[in-house]
Amino acid sequence: SQTIHQWPATLVQPVGSPLSLECTVEGTSNPNLYWYRQAAGRGLQLLFYSVGIGQISSEVPQNLSASRPQDRQFILSSKKLLLSDSGFYLCAWSRATLGLAGAYEQYFGPGTRLTVT
Amino acid sequence: AQSVTQLGSHVSVSEGALVLLRCNYSSSVPPYLFWYVQYPNQGLQLLLKYTTGATLVKGINGFEAEFKKSETSFHLTKPSAHMSDAAEYFCAVTDQGYGNKLVFGAGTILRVKS
């Protein structure tokens, strides 16, 4: 069966510090990978998605970046955190689709609670 | 572009009462629809999905949803609420672009009163 891990579970960082959140998936190959943010009372915002190693698409211009150095590893980074980067960060995966959208659900990790002080 | 509207950011029901969470979608092509549940400080868990075929979809924990094309709706129901159903629920539709992205509604927080 497939498993998705995220760490750390919680993080408190000062403004201006760097950030690195990691997500790994087990039990599947060549998944689509996604990073979302949930800010208080603002629902789910898709930040980045990836359909393969080194292939990153950004949904929203912001202070964050993403990388996919290995097939089942997805990293969210920032060089200098802002107060507005606080939130609950969720990683998700889905089966790969060929071309346009498929009918595949996304599976979510447990999330990382980031507080920028 | 696809979109999802969840009517009611908060819904309160008594234990044992019917749960009805509303979701309307907008899609230019036949949609794929999903309901997820999120408990506090946890990730989202898939409740059920509609792709093609039977319009009444049964999911986990006694939930079901009915796809109504004429009403562009995909409402989530459960005949009898349990205290453990208290959570936030999200409706989503597949974005018709590249990458199997999902477009989520704003979410509905379900409160169950004893």
mmCIF file with all atom_site columns, N, CA, C and O in Angstrom, chain A residues 25-73:
data_model
loop_
_atom_site.group_PDB
_atom_site.id
_atom_site.type_symbol
_atom_site.label_atom_id
_atom_site.label_alt_id
_atom_site.label_comp_id
_atom_site.label_asym_id
_atom_site.label_entity_id
_atom_site.label_seq_id
_atom_site.pdbx_PDB_ins_code
_atom_site.Cartn_x
_atom_site.Cartn_y
_atom_site.Cartn_z
_atom_site.occupancy
_atom_site.B_iso_or_equiv
_atom_site.pdbx_formal_charge
_atom_site.auth_seq_id
_atom_site.auth_comp_id
_atom_site.auth_asym_id
_atom_site.auth_atom_id
_atom_site.pdbx_PDB_model_num
ATOM 1   N N  . VAL A 1 25 ? 6.832   9.826  -0.626  1.00 0.00 ? 25 VAL A N  1
ATOM 2   C CA . VAL A 1 25 ? 5.766   8.869  -0.902  1.00 0.00 ? 25 VAL A CA 1
ATOM 3   C C  . VAL A 1 25 ? 6.391   7.491  -1.041  1.00 0.00 ? 25 VAL A C  1
ATOM 4   O O  . VAL A 1 25 ? 7.448   7.349  -1.663  1.00 0.00 ? 25 VAL A O  1
ATOM 5   N N  . GLU A 1 26 ? 5.744   6.495  -0.490  1.00 0.00 ? 26 GLU A N  1
ATOM 6   C CA . GLU A 1 26 ? 6.200   5.117  -0.605  1.00 0.00 ? 26 GLU A CA 1
ATOM 7   C C  . GLU A 1 26 ? 5.125   4.273  -1.282  1.00 0.00 ? 26 GLU A C  1
ATOM 8   O O  . GLU A 1 26 ? 3.939   4.543  -1.166  1.00 0.00 ? 26 GLU A O  1
ATOM 9   N N  . GLY A 1 27 ? 5.565   3.240  -1.992  1.00 0.00 ? 27 GLY A N  1
ATOM 10  C CA . GLY A 1 27 ? 4.630   2.265  -2.524  1.00 0.00 ? 27 GLY A CA 1
ATOM 11  C C  . GLY A 1 27 ? 4.040   2.592  -3.874  1.00 0.00 ? 27 GLY A C  1
ATOM 12  O O  . GLY A 1 27 ? 3.086   1.927  -4.301  1.00 0.00 ? 27 GLY A O  1
ATOM 13  N N  . THR A 1 28 ? 4.581   3.573  -4.560  1.00 0.00 ? 28 THR A N  1
ATOM 14  C CA . THR A 1 28 ? 4.101   3.911  -5.894  1.00 0.00 ? 28 THR A CA 1
ATOM 15  C C  . THR A 1 28 ? 5.261   4.499  -6.683  1.00 0.00 ? 28 THR A C  1
ATOM 16  O O  . THR A 1 28 ? 6.264   4.909  -6.102  1.00 0.00 ? 28 THR A O  1
ATOM 17  N N  . SER A 1 29 ? 5.112   4.526  -7.989  1.00 0.00 ? 29 SER A N  1
ATOM 18  C CA . SER A 1 29 ? 6.159   5.078  -8.837  1.00 0.00 ? 29 SER A CA 1
ATOM 19  C C  . SER A 1 29 ? 5.592   6.188  -9.706  1.00 0.00 ? 29 SER A C  1
ATOM 20  O O  . SER A 1 29 ? 4.431   6.142  -10.115 1.00 0.00 ? 29 SER A O  1
ATOM 21  N N  . ASN A 1 30 ? 6.453   7.165  -9.989  1.00 0.00 ? 30 ASN A N  1
ATOM 22  C CA . ASN A 1 30 ? 6.103   8.274  -10.872 1.00 0.00 ? 30 ASN A CA 1
ATOM 23  C C  . ASN A 1 30 ? 4.779   8.944  -10.505 1.00 0.00 ? 30 ASN A C  1
ATOM 24  O O  . ASN A 1 30 ? 3.924   9.165  -11.367 1.00 0.00 ? 30 ASN A O  1
ATOM 25  N N  . PRO A 1 31 ? 4.589   9.267  -9.241  1.00 0.00 ? 31 PRO A N  1
ATOM 26  C CA . PRO A 1 31 ? 3.326   9.936  -8.871  1.00 0.00 ? 31 PRO A CA 1
ATOM 27  C C  . PRO A 1 31 ? 3.331   11.397 -9.277  1.00 0.00 ? 31 PRO A C  1
ATOM 28  O O  . PRO A 1 31 ? 4.403   12.001 -9.457  1.00 0.00 ? 31 PRO A O  1
ATOM 29  N N  . ASN A 1 32 ? 2.163   11.982 -9.413  1.00 0.00 ? 32 ASN A N  1
ATOM 30  C CA . ASN A 1 32 ? 2.037   13.436 -9.413  1.00 0.00 ? 32 ASN A CA 1
ATOM 31  C C  . ASN A 1 32 ? 2.121   13.873 -7.955  1.00 0.00 ? 32 ASN A C  1
ATOM 32  O O  . ASN A 1 32 ? 1.567   13.203 -7.065  1.00 0.00 ? 32 ASN A O  1
ATOM 33  N N  . LEU A 1 33 ? 2.789   14.982 -7.714  1.00 0.00 ? 33 LEU A N  1
ATOM 34  C CA . LEU A 1 33 ? 2.952   15.476 -6.352  1.00 0.00 ? 33 LEU A CA 1
ATOM 35  C C  . LEU A 1 33 ? 2.478   16.918 -6.263  1.00 0.00 ? 33 LEU A C  1
ATOM 36  O O  . LEU A 1 33 ? 2.601   17.688 -7.227  1.00 0.00 ? 33 LEU A O  1
ATOM 37  N N  . TYR A 1 34 ? 1.951   17.288 -5.081  1.00 0.00 ? 34 TYR A N  1
ATOM 38  C CA . TYR A 1 34 ? 1.326   18.586 -4.901  1.00 0.00 ? 34 TYR A CA 1
ATOM 39  C C  . TYR A 1 34 ? 1.699   19.172 -3.530  1.00 0.00 ? 34 TYR A C  1
ATOM 40  O O  . TYR A 1 34 ? 1.795   18.439 -2.544  1.00 0.00 ? 34 TYR A O  1
ATOM 41  N N  . TRP A 1 35 ? 1.854   20.494 -3.484  1.00 0.00 ? 35 TRP A N  1
ATOM 42  C CA . TRP A 1 35 ? 1.951   21.224 -2.224  1.00 0.00 ? 35 TRP A CA 1
ATOM 43  C C  . TRP A 1 35 ? 0.773   22.190 -2.123  1.00 0.00 ? 35 TRP A C  1
ATOM 44  O O  . TRP A 1 35 ? 0.518   22.962 -3.058  1.00 0.00 ? 35 TRP A O  1
ATOM 45  N N  . TYR A 1 36 ? 0.077   22.139 -0.976  1.00 0.00 ? 36 TYR A N  1
ATOM 46  C CA . TYR A 1 36 ? -1.019  23.039 -0.681  1.00 0.00 ? 36 TYR A CA 1
ATOM 47  C C  . TYR A 1 36 ? -0.693  23.807 0.612   1.00 0.00 ? 36 TYR A C  1
ATOM 48  O O  . TYR A 1 36 ? 0.047   23.332 1.462   1.00 0.00 ? 36 TYR A O  1
ATOM 49  N N  . ARG A 1 37 ? -1.348  24.956 0.746   1.00 0.00 ? 37 ARG A N  1
ATOM 50  C CA . ARG A 1 37 ? -1.306  25.688 2.020   1.00 0.00 ? 37 ARG A CA 1
ATOM 51  C C  . ARG A 1 37 ? -2.740  25.981 2.456   1.00 0.00 ? 37 ARG A C  1
ATOM 52  O O  . ARG A 1 37 ? -3.576  26.363 1.643   1.00 0.00 ? 37 ARG A O  1
ATOM 53  N N  . GLN A 1 38 ? -2.951  25.804 3.749   1.00 0.00 ? 38 GLN A N  1
ATOM 54  C CA . GLN A 1 38 ? -4.198  26.217 4.385   1.00 0.00 ? 38 GLN A CA 1
ATOM 55  C C  . GLN A 1 38 ? -3.874  27.325 5.367   1.00 0.00 ? 38 GLN A C  1
ATOM 56  O O  . GLN A 1 38 ? -3.240  27.076 6.395   1.00 0.00 ? 38 GLN A O  1
ATOM 57  N N  . ALA A 1 39 ? -4.289  28.539 5.051   1.00 0.00 ? 39 ALA A N  1
ATOM 58  C CA . ALA A 1 39 ? -4.194  29.622 6.023   1.00 0.00 ? 39 ALA A CA 1
ATOM 59  C C  . ALA A 1 39 ? -5.514  29.655 6.775   1.00 0.00 ? 39 ALA A C  1
ATOM 60  O O  . ALA A 1 39 ? -6.535  29.187 6.270   1.00 0.00 ? 39 ALA A O  1
ATOM 61  N N  . ALA A 1 40 ? -5.498  30.184 7.972   1.00 0.00 ? 40 ALA A N  1
ATOM 62  C CA . ALA A 1 40 ? -6.680  30.168 8.831   1.00 0.00 ? 40 ALA A CA 1
ATOM 63  C C  . ALA A 1 40 ? -7.877  30.764 8.098   1.00 0.00 ? 40 ALA A C  1
ATOM 64  O O  . ALA A 1 40 ? -7.836  31.902 7.647   1.00 0.00 ? 40 ALA A O  1
ATOM 65  N N  . GLY A 1 41 ? -8.949  29.947 7.988   1.00 0.00 ? 41 GLY A N  1
ATOM 66  C CA . GLY A 1 41 ? -10.183 30.426 7.390   1.00 0.00 ? 41 GLY A CA 1
ATOM 67  C C  . GLY A 1 41 ? -10.125 30.698 5.901   1.00 0.00 ? 41 GLY A C  1
ATOM 68  O O  . GLY A 1 41 ? -10.995 31.373 5.355   1.00 0.00 ? 41 GLY A O  1
ATOM 69  N N  . ARG A 1 42 ? -9.108  30.139 5.208   1.00 0.00 ? 42 ARG A N  1
ATOM 70  C CA . ARG A 1 42 ? -8.972  30.477 3.784   1.00 0.00 ? 42 ARG A CA 1
ATOM 71  C C  . ARG A 1 42 ? -8.945  29.268 2.869   1.00 0.00 ? 42 ARG A C  1
ATOM 72  O O  . ARG A 1 42 ? -8.596  29.373 1.718   1.00 0.00 ? 42 ARG A O  1
ATOM 73  N N  . GLY A 1 43 ? -9.301  28.106 3.376   1.00 0.00 ? 43 GLY A N  1
ATOM 74  C CA . GLY A 1 43 ? -9.404  26.959 2.488   1.00 0.00 ? 43 GLY A CA 1
ATOM 75  C C  . GLY A 1 43 ? -8.061  26.478 1.991   1.00 0.00 ? 43 GLY A C  1
ATOM 76  O O  . GLY A 1 43 ? -7.001  26.859 2.489   1.00 0.00 ? 43 GLY A O  1
ATOM 77  N N  . LEU A 1 44 ? -8.092  25.649 0.976   1.00 0.00 ? 44 LEU A N  1
ATOM 78  C CA . LEU A 1 44 ? -6.891  25.035 0.411   1.00 0.00 ? 44 LEU A CA 1
ATOM 79  C C  . LEU A 1 44 ? -6.399  25.812 -0.797  1.00 0.00 ? 44 LEU A C  1
ATOM 80  O O  . LEU A 1 44 ? -7.161  26.055 -1.723  1.00 0.00 ? 44 LEU A O  1
ATOM 81  N N  . GLN A 1 45 ? -5.140  26.155 -0.792  1.00 0.00 ? 45 GLN A N  1
ATOM 82  C CA . GLN A 1 45 ? -4.525  26.856 -1.917  1.00 0.00 ? 45 GLN A CA 1
ATOM 83  C C  . GLN A 1 45 ? -3.430  25.980 -2.507  1.00 0.00 ? 45 GLN A C  1
ATOM 84  O O  . GLN A 1 45 ? -2.474  25.622 -1.809  1.00 0.00 ? 45 GLN A O  1
ATOM 85  N N  . LEU A 1 46 ? -3.554  25.617 -3.780  1.00 0.00 ? 46 LEU A N  1
ATOM 86  C CA . LEU A 1 46 ? -2.506  24.852 -4.444  1.00 0.00 ? 46 LEU A CA 1
ATOM 87  C C  . LEU A 1 46 ? -1.322  25.765 -4.716  1.00 0.00 ? 46 LEU A C  1
ATOM 88  O O  . LEU A 1 46 ? -1.466  26.817 -5.340  1.00 0.00 ? 46 LEU A O  1
ATOM 89  N N  . LEU A 1 47 ? -0.146  25.345 -4.247  1.00 0.00 ? 47 LEU A N  1
ATOM 90  C CA . LEU A 1 47 ? 1.067   26.145 -4.419  1.00 0.00 ? 47 LEU A CA 1
ATOM 91  C C  . LEU A 1 47 ? 1.882   25.653 -5.621  1.00 0.00 ? 47 LEU A C  1
ATOM 92  O O  . LEU A 1 47 ? 2.265   26.437 -6.480  1.00 0.00 ? 47 LEU A O  1
ATOM 93  N N  . PHE A 1 48 ? 2.192   24.355 -5.633  1.00 0.00 ? 48 PHE A N  1
ATOM 94  C CA . PHE A 1 48 ? 3.014   23.766 -6.679  1.00 0.00 ? 48 PHE A CA 1
ATOM 95  C C  . PHE A 1 48 ? 2.506   22.363 -6.981  1.00 0.00 ? 48 PHE A C  1
ATOM 96  O O  . PHE A 1 48 ? 1.926   21.705 -6.137  1.00 0.00 ? 48 PHE A O  1
ATOM 97  N N  . TYR A 1 49 ? 2.784   21.929 -8.218  1.00 0.00 ? 49 TYR A N  1
ATOM 98  C CA . TYR A 1 49 ? 2.587   20.529 -8.517  1.00 0.00 ? 49 TYR A CA 1
ATOM 99  C C  . TYR A 1 49 ? 3.709   20.067 -9.437  1.00 0.00 ? 49 TYR A C  1
ATOM 100 O O  . TYR A 1 49 ? 4.362   20.878 -10.107 1.00 0.00 ? 49 TYR A O  1
ATOM 101 N N  . SER A 1 50 ? 3.895   18.748 -9.441  1.00 0.00 ? 50 SER A N  1
ATOM 102 C CA . SER A 1 50 ? 4.985   18.166 -10.225 1.00 0.00 ? 50 SER A CA 1
ATOM 103 C C  . SER A 1 50 ? 4.528   16.856 -10.846 1.00 0.00 ? 50 SER A C  1
ATOM 104 O O  . SER A 1 50 ? 3.943   16.019 -10.156 1.00 0.00 ? 50 SER A O  1
ATOM 105 N N  . VAL A 1 51 ? 4.812   16.691 -12.127 1.00 0.00 ? 51 VAL A N  1
ATOM 106 C CA . VAL A 1 51 ? 4.461   15.447 -12.821 1.00 0.00 ? 51 VAL A CA 1
ATOM 107 C C  . VAL A 1 51 ? 5.682   14.573 -13.059 1.00 0.00 ? 51 VAL A C  1
ATOM 108 O O  . VAL A 1 51 ? 5.554   13.480 -13.625 1.00 0.00 ? 51 VAL A O  1
ATOM 109 N N  . GLY A 1 52 ? 6.854   15.010 -12.618 1.00 0.00 ? 52 GLY A N  1
ATOM 110 C CA . GLY A 1 52 ? 8.044   14.197 -12.773 1.00 0.00 ? 52 GLY A CA 1
ATOM 111 C C  . GLY A 1 52 ? 9.256   14.868 -12.152 1.00 0.00 ? 52 GLY A C  1
ATOM 112 O O  . GLY A 1 52 ? 9.203   16.037 -11.753 1.00 0.00 ? 52 GLY A O  1
ATOM 113 N N  . ILE A 1 53 ? 10.355  14.121 -12.062 1.00 0.00 ? 53 ILE A N  1
ATOM 114 C CA . ILE A 1 53 ? 11.589  14.649 -11.469 1.00 0.00 ? 53 ILE A CA 1
ATOM 115 C C  . ILE A 1 53 ? 11.999  15.929 -12.175 1.00 0.00 ? 53 ILE A C  1
ATOM 116 O O  . ILE A 1 53 ? 12.073  15.982 -13.415 1.00 0.00 ? 53 ILE A O  1
ATOM 117 N N  . GLY A 1 54 ? 12.252  16.964 -11.384 1.00 0.00 ? 54 GLY A N  1
ATOM 118 C CA . GLY A 1 54 ? 12.705  18.229 -11.926 1.00 0.00 ? 54 GLY A CA 1
ATOM 119 C C  . GLY A 1 54 ? 11.641  19.055 -12.607 1.00 0.00 ? 54 GLY A C  1
ATOM 120 O O  . GLY A 1 54 ? 11.915  20.157 -13.077 1.00 0.00 ? 54 GLY A O  1
ATOM 121 N N  . GLN A 1 55 ? 10.407  18.556 -12.677 1.00 0.00 ? 55 GLN A N  1
ATOM 122 C CA . GLN A 1 55 ? 9.317   19.282 -13.350 1.00 0.00 ? 55 GLN A CA 1
ATOM 123 C C  . GLN A 1 55 ? 8.407   19.893 -12.293 1.00 0.00 ? 55 GLN A C  1
ATOM 124 O O  . GLN A 1 55 ? 7.675   19.174 -11.614 1.00 0.00 ? 55 GLN A O  1
ATOM 125 N N  . ILE A 1 56 ? 8.473   21.210 -12.163 1.00 0.00 ? 56 ILE A N  1
ATOM 126 C CA . ILE A 1 56 ? 7.703   21.919 -11.148 1.00 0.00 ? 56 ILE A CA 1
ATOM 127 C C  . ILE A 1 56 ? 6.851   22.981 -11.818 1.00 0.00 ? 56 ILE A C  1
ATOM 128 O O  . ILE A 1 56 ? 7.354   23.749 -12.636 1.00 0.00 ? 56 ILE A O  1
ATOM 129 N N  . SER A 1 57 ? 5.571   23.030 -11.456 1.00 0.00 ? 57 SER A N  1
ATOM 130 C CA . SER A 1 57 ? 4.695   24.090 -11.930 1.00 0.00 ? 57 SER A CA 1
ATOM 131 C C  . SER A 1 57 ? 4.212   24.883 -10.737 1.00 0.00 ? 57 SER A C  1
ATOM 132 O O  . SER A 1 57 ? 3.782   24.305 -9.742  1.00 0.00 ? 57 SER A O  1
ATOM 133 N N  . SER A 1 58 ? 4.304   26.189 -10.843 1.00 0.00 ? 58 SER A N  1
ATOM 134 C CA . SER A 1 58 ? 3.890   27.075 -9.770  1.00 0.00 ? 58 SER A CA 1
ATOM 135 C C  . SER A 1 58 ? 2.508   27.629 -10.071 1.00 0.00 ? 58 SER A C  1
ATOM 136 O O  . SER A 1 58 ? 2.250   28.080 -11.193 1.00 0.00 ? 58 SER A O  1
ATOM 137 N N  . GLU A 1 59 ? 1.658   27.570 -9.080  1.00 0.00 ? 59 GLU A N  1
ATOM 138 C CA . GLU A 1 59 ? 0.288   28.058 -9.268  1.00 0.00 ? 59 GLU A CA 1
ATOM 139 C C  . GLU A 1 59 ? 0.125   29.507 -8.845  1.00 0.00 ? 59 GLU A C  1
ATOM 140 O O  . GLU A 1 59 ? -0.719  30.213 -9.364  1.00 0.00 ? 59 GLU A O  1
ATOM 141 N N  . VAL A 1 60 ? 0.901   29.915 -7.876  1.00 0.00 ? 60 VAL A N  1
ATOM 142 C CA . VAL A 1 60 ? 0.728   31.248 -7.315  1.00 0.00 ? 60 VAL A CA 1
ATOM 143 C C  . VAL A 1 60 ? 2.097   31.880 -7.101  1.00 0.00 ? 60 VAL A C  1
ATOM 144 O O  . VAL A 1 60 ? 2.943   31.272 -6.454  1.00 0.00 ? 60 VAL A O  1
ATOM 145 N N  . PRO A 1 61 ? 2.330   33.076 -7.627  1.00 0.00 ? 61 PRO A N  1
ATOM 146 C CA . PRO A 1 61 ? 3.620   33.730 -7.364  1.00 0.00 ? 61 PRO A CA 1
ATOM 147 C C  . PRO A 1 61 ? 3.756   34.056 -5.885  1.00 0.00 ? 61 PRO A C  1
ATOM 148 O O  . PRO A 1 61 ? 2.824   34.555 -5.267  1.00 0.00 ? 61 PRO A O  1
ATOM 149 N N  . GLN A 1 62 ? 4.881   33.736 -5.304  1.00 0.00 ? 62 GLN A N  1
ATOM 150 C CA . GLN A 1 62 ? 5.017   33.901 -3.864  1.00 0.00 ? 62 GLN A CA 1
ATOM 151 C C  . GLN A 1 62 ? 6.467   33.761 -3.443  1.00 0.00 ? 62 GLN A C  1
ATOM 152 O O  . GLN A 1 62 ? 7.350   33.665 -4.270  1.00 0.00 ? 62 GLN A O  1
ATOM 153 N N  . ASN A 1 63 ? 6.627   33.710 -2.155  1.00 0.00 ? 63 ASN A N  1
ATOM 154 C CA . ASN A 1 63 ? 7.940   33.678 -1.535  1.00 0.00 ? 63 ASN A CA 1
ATOM 155 C C  . ASN A 1 63 ? 8.491   32.261 -1.425  1.00 0.00 ? 63 ASN A C  1
ATOM 156 O O  . ASN A 1 63 ? 9.523   32.044 -0.804  1.00 0.00 ? 63 ASN A O  1
ATOM 157 N N  . LEU A 1 64 ? 7.833   31.294 -2.005  1.00 0.00 ? 64 LEU A N  1
ATOM 158 C CA . LEU A 1 64 ? 8.209   29.897 -1.837  1.00 0.00 ? 64 LEU A CA 1
ATOM 159 C C  . LEU A 1 64 ? 8.674   29.285 -3.151  1.00 0.00 ? 64 LEU A C  1
ATOM 160 O O  . LEU A 1 64 ? 8.367   29.794 -4.226  1.00 0.00 ? 64 LEU A O  1
ATOM 161 N N  . SER A 1 65 ? 9.397   28.179 -3.054  1.00 0.00 ? 65 SER A N  1
ATOM 162 C CA . SER A 1 65 ? 9.802   27.415 -4.225  1.00 0.00 ? 65 SER A CA 1
ATOM 163 C C  . SER A 1 65 ? 9.678   25.938 -3.898  1.00 0.00 ? 65 SER A C  1
ATOM 164 O O  . SER A 1 65 ? 9.560   25.554 -2.729  1.00 0.00 ? 65 SER A O  1
ATOM 165 N N  . ALA A 1 66 ? 9.677   25.109 -4.911  1.00 0.00 ? 66 ALA A N  1
ATOM 166 C CA . ALA A 1 66 ? 9.567   23.664 -4.711  1.00 0.00 ? 66 ALA A CA 1
ATOM 167 C C  . ALA A 1 66 ? 10.585  22.965 -5.596  1.00 0.00 ? 66 ALA A C  1
ATOM 168 O O  . ALA A 1 66 ? 10.988  23.486 -6.645  1.00 0.00 ? 66 ALA A O  1
ATOM 169 N N  . SER A 1 67 ? 10.981  21.780 -5.157  1.00 0.00 ? 67 SER A N  1
ATOM 170 C CA . SER A 1 67 ? 11.893  20.969 -5.945  1.00 0.00 ? 67 SER A CA 1
ATOM 171 C C  . SER A 1 67 ? 11.514  19.512 -5.812  1.00 0.00 ? 67 SER A C  1
ATOM 172 O O  . SER A 1 67 ? 10.906  19.096 -4.817  1.00 0.00 ? 67 SER A O  1
ATOM 173 N N  . ARG A 1 68 ? 11.876  18.739 -6.813  1.00 0.00 ? 68 ARG A N  1
ATOM 174 C CA . ARG A 1 68 ? 11.622  17.302 -6.805  1.00 0.00 ? 68 ARG A CA 1
ATOM 175 C C  . ARG A 1 68 ? 12.909  16.608 -7.240  1.00 0.00 ? 68 ARG A C  1
ATOM 176 O O  . ARG A 1 68 ? 13.086  16.284 -8.411  1.00 0.00 ? 68 ARG A O  1
ATOM 177 N N  . PRO A 1 69 ? 13.803  16.386 -6.284  1.00 0.00 ? 69 PRO A N  1
ATOM 178 C CA . PRO A 1 69 ? 15.107  15.792 -6.628  1.00 0.00 ? 69 PRO A CA 1
ATOM 179 C C  . PRO A 1 69 ? 15.055  14.303 -6.921  1.00 0.00 ? 69 PRO A C  1
ATOM 180 O O  . PRO A 1 69 ? 15.916  13.792 -7.633  1.00 0.00 ? 69 PRO A O  1
ATOM 181 N N  . GLN A 1 70 ? 14.053  13.621 -6.400  1.00 0.00 ? 70 GLN A N  1
ATOM 182 C CA . GLN A 1 70 ? 13.870  12.190 -6.651  1.00 0.00 ? 70 GLN A CA 1
ATOM 183 C C  . GLN A 1 70 ? 12.407  11.942 -6.986  1.00 0.00 ? 70 GLN A C  1
ATOM 184 O O  . GLN A 1 70 ? 11.545  12.767 -6.718  1.00 0.00 ? 70 GLN A O  1
ATOM 185 N N  . ASP A 1 71 ? 12.140  10.767 -7.537  1.00 0.00 ? 71 ASP A N  1
ATOM 186 C CA . ASP A 1 71 ? 10.798  10.459 -8.032  1.00 0.00 ? 71 ASP A CA 1
ATOM 187 C C  . ASP A 1 71 ? 9.722   10.633 -6.962  1.00 0.00 ? 71 ASP A C  1
ATOM 188 O O  . ASP A 1 71 ? 8.618   11.099 -7.244  1.00 0.00 ? 71 ASP A O  1
ATOM 189 N N  . ARG A 1 72 ? 10.023  10.241 -5.725  1.00 0.00 ? 72 ARG A N  1
ATOM 190 C CA . ARG A 1 72 ? 9.005   10.251 -4.685  1.00 0.00 ? 72 ARG A CA 1
ATOM 191 C C  . ARG A 1 72 ? 9.332   11.223 -3.564  1.00 0.00 ? 72 ARG A C  1
ATOM 192 O O  . ARG A 1 72 ? 8.884   11.036 -2.427  1.00 0.00 ? 72 ARG A O  1
ATOM 193 N N  . GLN A 1 73 ? 10.082  12.262 -3.871  1.00 0.00 ? 73 GLN A N  1
ATOM 194 C CA . GLN A 1 73 ? 10.447  13.263 -2.875  1.00 0.00 ? 73 GLN A CA 1
ATOM 195 C C  . GLN A 1 73 ? 10.099  14.650 -3.400  1.00 0.00 ? 73 GLN A C  1
ATOM 196 O O  . GLN A 1 73 ? 10.444  15.014 -4.524  1.00 0.00 ? 73 GLN A O  1
#
